[in-house]
Tab-separated table of C-alpha atoms in Angstrom:
chain	number	residue	atom	x	y	z
A	168	MET	CA	0.041	5.422	41.885
A	169	VAL	CA	0.796	2.475	42.547
A	170	ARG	CA	0.866	1.276	38.625
A	171	ALA	CA	3.132	4.259	37.484
A	172	ARG	CA	5.501	3.148	39.712
A	173	ALA	CA	5.937	-0.563	38.494
A	174	ALA	CA	5.779	1.195	34.585
A	175	ALA	CA	8.402	3.212	35.419
A	176	ALA	CA	10.300	0.416	36.909
A	177	GLN	CA	9.892	-1.687	34.061
A	178	LEU	CA	11.030	0.851	32.262
A	179	ALA	CA	14.238	1.265	33.613
A	180	VAL	CA	14.886	-2.387	34.223
A	181	LEU	CA	14.167	-1.875	29.970
A	182	LEU	CA	17.181	0.862	29.545
A	183	VAL	CA	19.292	-0.884	30.748
A	184	ALA	CA	18.311	-4.835	29.203
A	185	HIS	CA	18.771	-2.243	26.424
A	186	PHE	CA	22.386	-0.547	27.047
A	187	ALA	CA	24.064	-2.638	28.795
A	188	PRO	CA	26.528	-5.261	27.763
A	189	PRO	CA	25.126	-8.637	27.362
A	190	GLY	CA	25.499	-10.441	31.058
A	191	VAL	CA	26.631	-7.661	32.863
A	192	CYS	CA	23.221	-6.570	35.109
A	193	ASP	CA	22.717	-9.980	35.290
A	194	VAL	CA	21.569	-12.249	38.154
A	195	ALA	CA	22.765	-15.698	38.656
A	196	GLY	CA	21.328	-17.945	41.112
A	197	GLY	CA	18.826	-16.557	43.566
A	198	ALA	CA	16.091	-17.425	44.456
A	199	GLY	CA	13.685	-17.877	41.593
A	200	SER	CA	16.159	-16.773	38.977
A	201	ILE	CA	15.636	-18.999	36.209
A	202	ASN	CA	19.557	-18.726	35.834
A	203	ALA	CA	19.011	-21.244	39.200
A	204	LEU	CA	17.563	-23.911	37.705
A	205	PRO	CA	18.527	-26.879	35.591
A	206	ALA	CA	20.106	-25.870	31.476
A	207	SER	CA	17.106	-28.452	29.967
A	208	VAL	CA	14.638	-26.318	32.533
A	209	SER	CA	15.772	-22.799	31.922
A	210	ALA	CA	15.834	-23.198	28.228
A	211	ARG	CA	12.826	-25.082	27.936
A	212	LEU	CA	11.086	-21.760	30.405
A	213	ALA	CA	12.915	-18.840	28.499
A	214	PRO	CA	10.167	-16.852	26.981
A	215	SER	CA	10.442	-17.442	23.077
A	216	PHE	CA	8.737	-16.470	19.483
A	217	ASP	CA	6.291	-18.050	17.456
A	218	ALA	CA	8.388	-18.469	13.866
A	219	ALA	CA	4.780	-18.438	11.913
A	220	THR	CA	4.119	-14.582	12.829
A	221	PRO	CA	4.862	-12.209	9.847
A	222	ARG	CA	8.063	-10.294	9.170
A	223	ASN	CA	6.367	-8.700	6.723
A	224	VAL	CA	3.389	-5.937	7.343
A	225	THR	CA	1.909	-3.943	3.883
A	226	ALA	CA	-0.096	-1.202	5.201
A	227	LEU	CA	-1.943	1.564	3.660
A	228	VAL	CA	-1.862	5.278	3.674
A	229	GLY	CA	-3.836	6.728	6.516
A	230	LYS	CA	-4.933	3.105	7.289
A	231	SER	CA	-4.280	1.654	11.089
A	232	ALA	CA	-1.110	-0.537	10.577
A	233	TYR	CA	-0.756	-4.022	12.935
A	234	LEU	CA	2.434	-5.403	14.058
A	235	SER	CA	2.331	-8.644	15.911
A	236	CYS	CA	4.349	-10.065	18.023
A	237	ARG	CA	3.232	-14.207	19.654
A	238	VAL	CA	5.918	-14.689	22.581
A	239	ARG	CA	5.521	-18.127	24.530
A	240	ASN	CA	6.807	-18.415	28.082
A	241	LEU	CA	6.556	-14.864	28.900
A	242	GLY	CA	5.650	-15.472	32.491
A	243	ASN	CA	6.690	-12.143	34.105
A	244	ARG	CA	9.244	-10.334	31.885
A	245	THR	CA	7.888	-7.729	29.642
A	246	VAL	CA	7.280	-6.638	25.686
A	247	SER	CA	8.403	-4.106	24.812
A	248	TRP	CA	8.201	-2.561	21.285
A	249	ILE	CA	11.242	-0.014	19.868
A	250	ARG	CA	11.198	2.019	16.551
A	251	HIS	CA	14.529	1.469	14.751
A	252	ARG	CA	14.532	4.210	12.990
A	253	ASP	CA	15.967	6.128	15.979
A	254	LEU	CA	16.114	3.467	18.338
A	255	HIS	CA	12.823	5.453	20.324
A	256	ILE	CA	10.771	3.350	22.775
A	257	LEU	CA	7.559	4.018	21.514
A	258	THR	CA	5.457	0.953	24.036
A	259	VAL	CA	6.222	-1.025	27.407
A	260	GLY	CA	3.698	-3.917	28.645
A	261	GLY	CA	0.752	-1.393	27.700
A	262	TYR	CA	2.180	1.261	28.727
A	263	THR	CA	2.415	4.204	25.759
A	264	TYR	CA	5.787	5.816	25.585
A	265	THR	CA	5.343	8.488	22.901
A	266	SER	CA	3.856	11.949	22.664
A	267	ASP	CA	2.867	10.396	19.547
A	268	GLN	CA	-0.325	8.534	19.901
A	269	ARG	CA	-1.007	7.179	17.095
A	270	PHE	CA	0.719	4.276	18.511
A	271	GLN	CA	-0.156	1.927	21.110
A	272	ALA	CA	0.479	-1.332	22.139
A	273	THR	CA	-3.000	-4.435	22.935
A	274	HIS	CA	-2.107	-7.341	24.732
A	275	SER	CA	-5.313	-9.734	25.263
A	276	PRO	CA	-5.990	-11.992	28.325
A	277	GLN	CA	-5.050	-15.586	28.093
A	278	THR	CA	-3.038	-14.967	24.624
A	279	ASP	CA	0.477	-14.538	23.661
A	280	ASP	CA	-0.331	-12.215	20.917
A	281	TRP	CA	1.160	-8.516	21.610
A	282	THR	CA	0.436	-6.377	18.932
A	283	LEU	CA	1.342	-3.114	18.076
A	284	GLN	CA	-0.747	-1.102	16.412
A	285	ILE	CA	0.144	2.646	14.260
A	286	LYS	CA	-2.685	4.389	13.990
A	287	TRP	CA	-3.199	6.285	10.067
A	288	ALA	CA	-0.156	5.528	9.105
A	289	GLN	CA	2.286	7.968	6.652
A	290	GLN	CA	5.070	6.755	4.739
A	291	ARG	CA	7.346	8.258	7.296
A	292	ASP	CA	5.898	5.429	9.771
A	293	ALA	CA	7.990	2.035	6.557
A	294	GLY	CA	11.114	0.829	8.692
A	295	VAL	CA	11.945	-1.923	11.218
A	296	TYR	CA	10.670	-2.633	15.013
A	297	GLU	CA	11.430	-4.575	17.008
A	298	CYS	CA	9.652	-6.419	19.787
A	299	GLN	CA	11.064	-6.883	23.117
A	300	VAL	CA	11.339	-9.131	26.033
A	301	SER	CA	12.791	-8.229	28.914
A	302	THR	CA	15.295	-10.934	29.294
A	303	GLN	CA	18.839	-11.047	30.252
A	304	PRO	CA	20.094	-11.201	27.415
A	305	VAL	CA	16.924	-8.892	25.924
A	306	ARG	CA	15.292	-11.479	22.670
A	307	SER	CA	13.743	-9.315	19.876
A	308	PHE	CA	11.654	-10.186	17.265
A	309	PHE	CA	11.958	-8.613	14.454
A	310	VAL	CA	9.118	-6.564	12.449
A	311	THR	CA	9.557	-4.568	8.651
A	312	LEU	CA	6.727	-2.584	7.757
A	313	HIS	CA	5.901	-1.428	4.385
A	314	VAL	CA	3.435	2.163	3.338
A	315	VAL	CA	1.914	1.808	-0.022
A	316	VAL	CA	0.455	4.929	-1.171
A	317	PRO	CA	-2.247	4.831	-4.135
A	318	SER	CA	-0.658	4.706	-7.247
A	319	ALA	CA	-2.237	4.972	-11.222
A	320	ARG	CA	-0.941	3.414	-14.787
A	321	ILE	CA	-1.816	3.054	-17.760
A	322	LEU	CA	-1.126	-0.142	-19.551
A	323	GLY	CA	1.544	-0.381	-22.376
A	324	GLY	CA	3.150	3.283	-21.566
A	325	PRO	CA	5.716	5.185	-22.775
A	326	ASP	CA	4.160	5.109	-26.164
A	327	LEU	CA	1.764	3.269	-28.217
A	328	HIS	CA	1.662	3.424	-31.066
A	329	VAL	CA	-1.908	2.961	-33.461
A	330	ASP	CA	-2.486	3.456	-37.561
A	331	ILE	CA	-4.755	5.870	-38.616
A	332	GLY	CA	-9.637	5.259	-38.846
A	333	SER	CA	-8.416	1.917	-35.713
A	334	THR	CA	-8.883	2.413	-32.443
A	335	ILE	CA	-7.208	3.536	-28.745
A	336	ASN	CA	-7.694	1.304	-26.102
A	337	LEU	CA	-6.524	2.766	-22.896
A	338	THR	CA	-6.598	0.966	-19.755
A	339	CYS	CA	-5.766	2.704	-16.527
A	340	LEU	CA	-5.115	1.017	-13.479
A	341	ILE	CA	-5.710	2.680	-9.733
A	342	GLN	CA	-4.090	0.318	-6.661
A	343	PHE	CA	-3.140	0.245	-3.317
A	344	SER	CA	-5.902	1.906	-3.120
A	345	PRO	CA	-8.286	1.975	0.508
A	346	GLU	CA	-11.163	2.769	-1.617
A	347	PRO	CA	-11.647	2.966	-4.871
A	348	PRO	CA	-11.499	6.844	-6.722
A	349	ALA	CA	-14.944	9.407	-6.230
A	350	TYR	CA	-13.792	9.838	-9.855
A	351	ILE	CA	-11.213	9.689	-13.154
A	352	PHE	CA	-11.008	11.920	-15.391
A	353	TRP	CA	-9.165	11.551	-18.097
A	354	TYR	CA	-7.161	14.006	-20.089
A	355	HIS	CA	-5.771	14.361	-24.284
A	356	GLU	CA	-3.013	16.896	-24.499
A	357	ASP	CA	-1.793	18.290	-27.763
A	358	GLU	CA	1.986	18.154	-27.726
A	359	VAL	CA	2.401	20.864	-30.974
A	360	SER	CA	0.042	23.065	-29.020
A	361	GLY	CA	0.432	22.019	-25.747
A	362	ARG	CA	-2.754	22.718	-25.533
A	363	LYS	CA	-4.526	20.249	-22.397
A	364	GLN	CA	-8.150	19.137	-21.956
A	365	VAL	CA	-10.711	17.188	-20.065
A	366	ILE	CA	-11.447	14.506	-23.003
A	367	SER	CA	-15.158	14.831	-23.080
A	368	TYR	CA	-17.452	11.601	-23.595
A	369	ASP	CA	-20.177	13.923	-25.305
A	370	SER	CA	-18.125	16.240	-27.337
A	371	SER	CA	-19.002	16.632	-31.271
A	372	ARG	CA	-15.770	14.470	-32.038
A	373	GLY	CA	-17.911	11.058	-31.045
A	374	GLY	CA	-16.801	7.819	-30.750
A	375	VAL	CA	-14.932	8.214	-27.135
A	376	SER	CA	-16.224	5.881	-24.226
A	377	VAL	CA	-14.854	5.198	-20.793
A	378	VAL	CA	-15.872	2.431	-18.642
A	379	THR	CA	-14.715	1.903	-15.000
A	380	GLU	CA	-14.429	-0.591	-12.946
A	381	LYS	CA	-14.095	-0.337	-9.223
A	382	GLY	CA	-12.608	-3.094	-6.586
A	383	ALA	CA	-9.643	-3.682	-4.673
A	384	ALA	CA	-8.182	-2.461	-7.909
A	385	THR	CA	-10.482	-0.250	-10.214
A	386	THR	CA	-9.394	-0.208	-13.864
A	387	SER	CA	-11.235	2.374	-16.207
A	388	TYR	CA	-10.955	2.070	-19.991
A	389	LEU	CA	-11.012	4.843	-22.056
A	390	LEU	CA	-11.572	3.744	-25.767
A	391	VAL	CA	-11.821	6.706	-29.110
A	392	GLN	CA	-12.540	5.128	-32.161
A	393	ASP	CA	-11.920	6.666	-36.160
A	394	ALA	CA	-8.199	7.641	-34.774
A	395	ALA	CA	-7.293	10.753	-36.621
A	396	PRO	CA	-4.000	12.431	-36.520
A	397	ALA	CA	-5.378	15.007	-33.720
A	398	ASP	CA	-6.009	12.572	-31.360
A	399	SER	CA	-1.853	12.120	-31.449
A	400	GLY	CA	-0.636	13.578	-28.313
A	401	ARG	CA	0.315	12.141	-24.517
A	402	TYR	CA	-2.751	11.160	-23.128
A	403	SER	CA	-3.659	11.063	-18.909
A	404	CYS	CA	-5.669	9.557	-16.300
A	405	ALA	CA	-6.773	11.540	-13.400
A	406	PRO	CA	-8.053	9.566	-10.339
A	407	SER	CA	-9.689	12.002	-7.188
A	408	ASN	CA	-7.089	9.568	-4.961
A	409	ALA	CA	-3.365	9.116	-7.085
A	410	GLU	CA	-1.018	11.340	-8.836
A	411	LEU	CA	-1.815	11.281	-12.704
A	412	ALA	CA	0.014	8.899	-14.805
A	413	SER	CA	0.479	9.327	-18.755
A	414	VAL	CA	1.409	8.346	-21.988
A	415	ARG	CA	1.530	9.083	-25.333
A	416	VAL	CA	-0.237	8.082	-28.349
A	417	HIS	CA	1.179	8.427	-31.913
A	418	VAL	CA	-1.218	7.802	-34.757
A	419	LEU	CA	0.231	7.641	-37.858
A	420	ASN	CA	-0.575	7.060	-41.402
A	421	GLY	CA	0.548	3.137	-43.515
A	422	GLU	CA	4.101	3.121	-41.038
A	423	ARG	CA	5.057	0.236	-38.608
A	424	PRO	CA	7.250	0.633	-35.834
A	425	ALA	CA	7.758	-2.502	-33.239
A	426	ALA	CA	6.010	-0.331	-31.085
A	427	MET	CA	2.590	-1.139	-32.752
A	428	GLN	CA	-0.848	-1.497	-30.483
A	429	THR	CA	-2.737	-4.127	-32.040
A	430	GLY	CA	-6.214	-4.774	-31.447
A	431	SER	CA	-6.060	-4.556	-27.201
A	432	ALA	CA	-2.257	-5.634	-26.421
A	433	GLY	CA	-2.134	-4.567	-22.900
A	434	LEU	CA	-5.636	-5.532	-21.406
A	435	SER	CA	-6.673	-8.181	-19.184
A	436	ASP	CA	-9.276	-10.633	-20.392
A	437	SER	CA	-12.116	-8.364	-18.917
A	438	GLY	CA	-11.301	-5.209	-20.260
A	439	ARG	CA	-10.993	-6.862	-24.096
A	440	CYS	CA	-14.731	-7.846	-23.270
A	441	VAL	CA	-15.296	-3.951	-21.924
A	442	ALA	CA	-13.336	-3.245	-25.440
A	443	ALA	CA	-15.900	-5.893	-27.444
A	444	LEU	CA	-19.248	-4.939	-25.679
A	445	LEU	CA	-18.010	-1.268	-26.338
A	446	LEU	CA	-16.900	-1.199	-30.580
A	447	ALA	CA	-20.719	-3.391	-30.678
A	448	GLY	CA	-22.526	-0.375	-29.081
A	449	ALA	CA	-21.023	1.818	-31.178
A	450	LEU	CA	-21.229	-0.108	-34.404
A	451	HIS	CA	-24.981	-1.032	-33.008
A	452	ALA	CA	-25.766	3.342	-32.705
A	453	ARG	CA	-24.048	3.632	-36.606
A	454	LEU	CA	-25.952	1.686	-38.620
A	455	LEU	CA	-29.659	2.411	-35.798
A	456	ARG	CA	-28.434	6.327	-37.179
A	457	ALA	CA	-28.019	5.338	-40.707
A	458	LEU	CA	-31.387	2.804	-40.833
A	459	LEU	CA	-33.371	5.996	-39.435
A	460	ALA	CA	-30.988	8.397	-41.989
A	461	SER	CA	-32.172	6.650	-44.631
């Protein structure tokens, strides 16, 4: 009961400090007041923010976001977190004043850190948050939260041109994912007929290879050997945890447009290595089949 009354009193003081004009509710010169101290001592004991605290925080959607506020010389004052989008008071001290229980303020004793935790961050949580100290006038430290979602893109798009008989190299990069995708499907759509199908690695066409490297950023490489006009069309990379990415591939018979794909254009060093290994493996398989047939 006593703690609840204290929290209510803190909230009332915060509301007055937040909405009243500076100086209206100041108490000057009272016993124990900082205003009763000499100016040099008062400035030295006044709360201050650590300038090294990050003002920009990036969080992954679905994961927890942590906004830090480091206050020196807090004394008996209160730290609150306010969401600027709607000026909603989220926390006062260690108490939460929102029905959204994803928000929580944490403070470790003997430290200056007051951290706002946002569980299961959503895109709507992005924006400016204010760490406010209940001085007169109030002192504030602002933190901007960015919430990113997994995304996929195919390097070198939106159009790639390759020679007939060459190899189509496509590299799909999946970023900002809390964990690697469970699977990645590649699709080929014939834009003339509108037929779209999953690319099969063991189809009768042959010459199709896929290698996926998983990590903080996941990369999937698609190689289609002996490109033919029928291989033209839209290629799409569809990870399990992100929107698909597409690119148009044009297989040309002798033309040389400016956007011509040459060799391993658009591939990273690791991509070139993977492409070389896949091509070497394919050549080895062909030679082996030829030897067995002779």
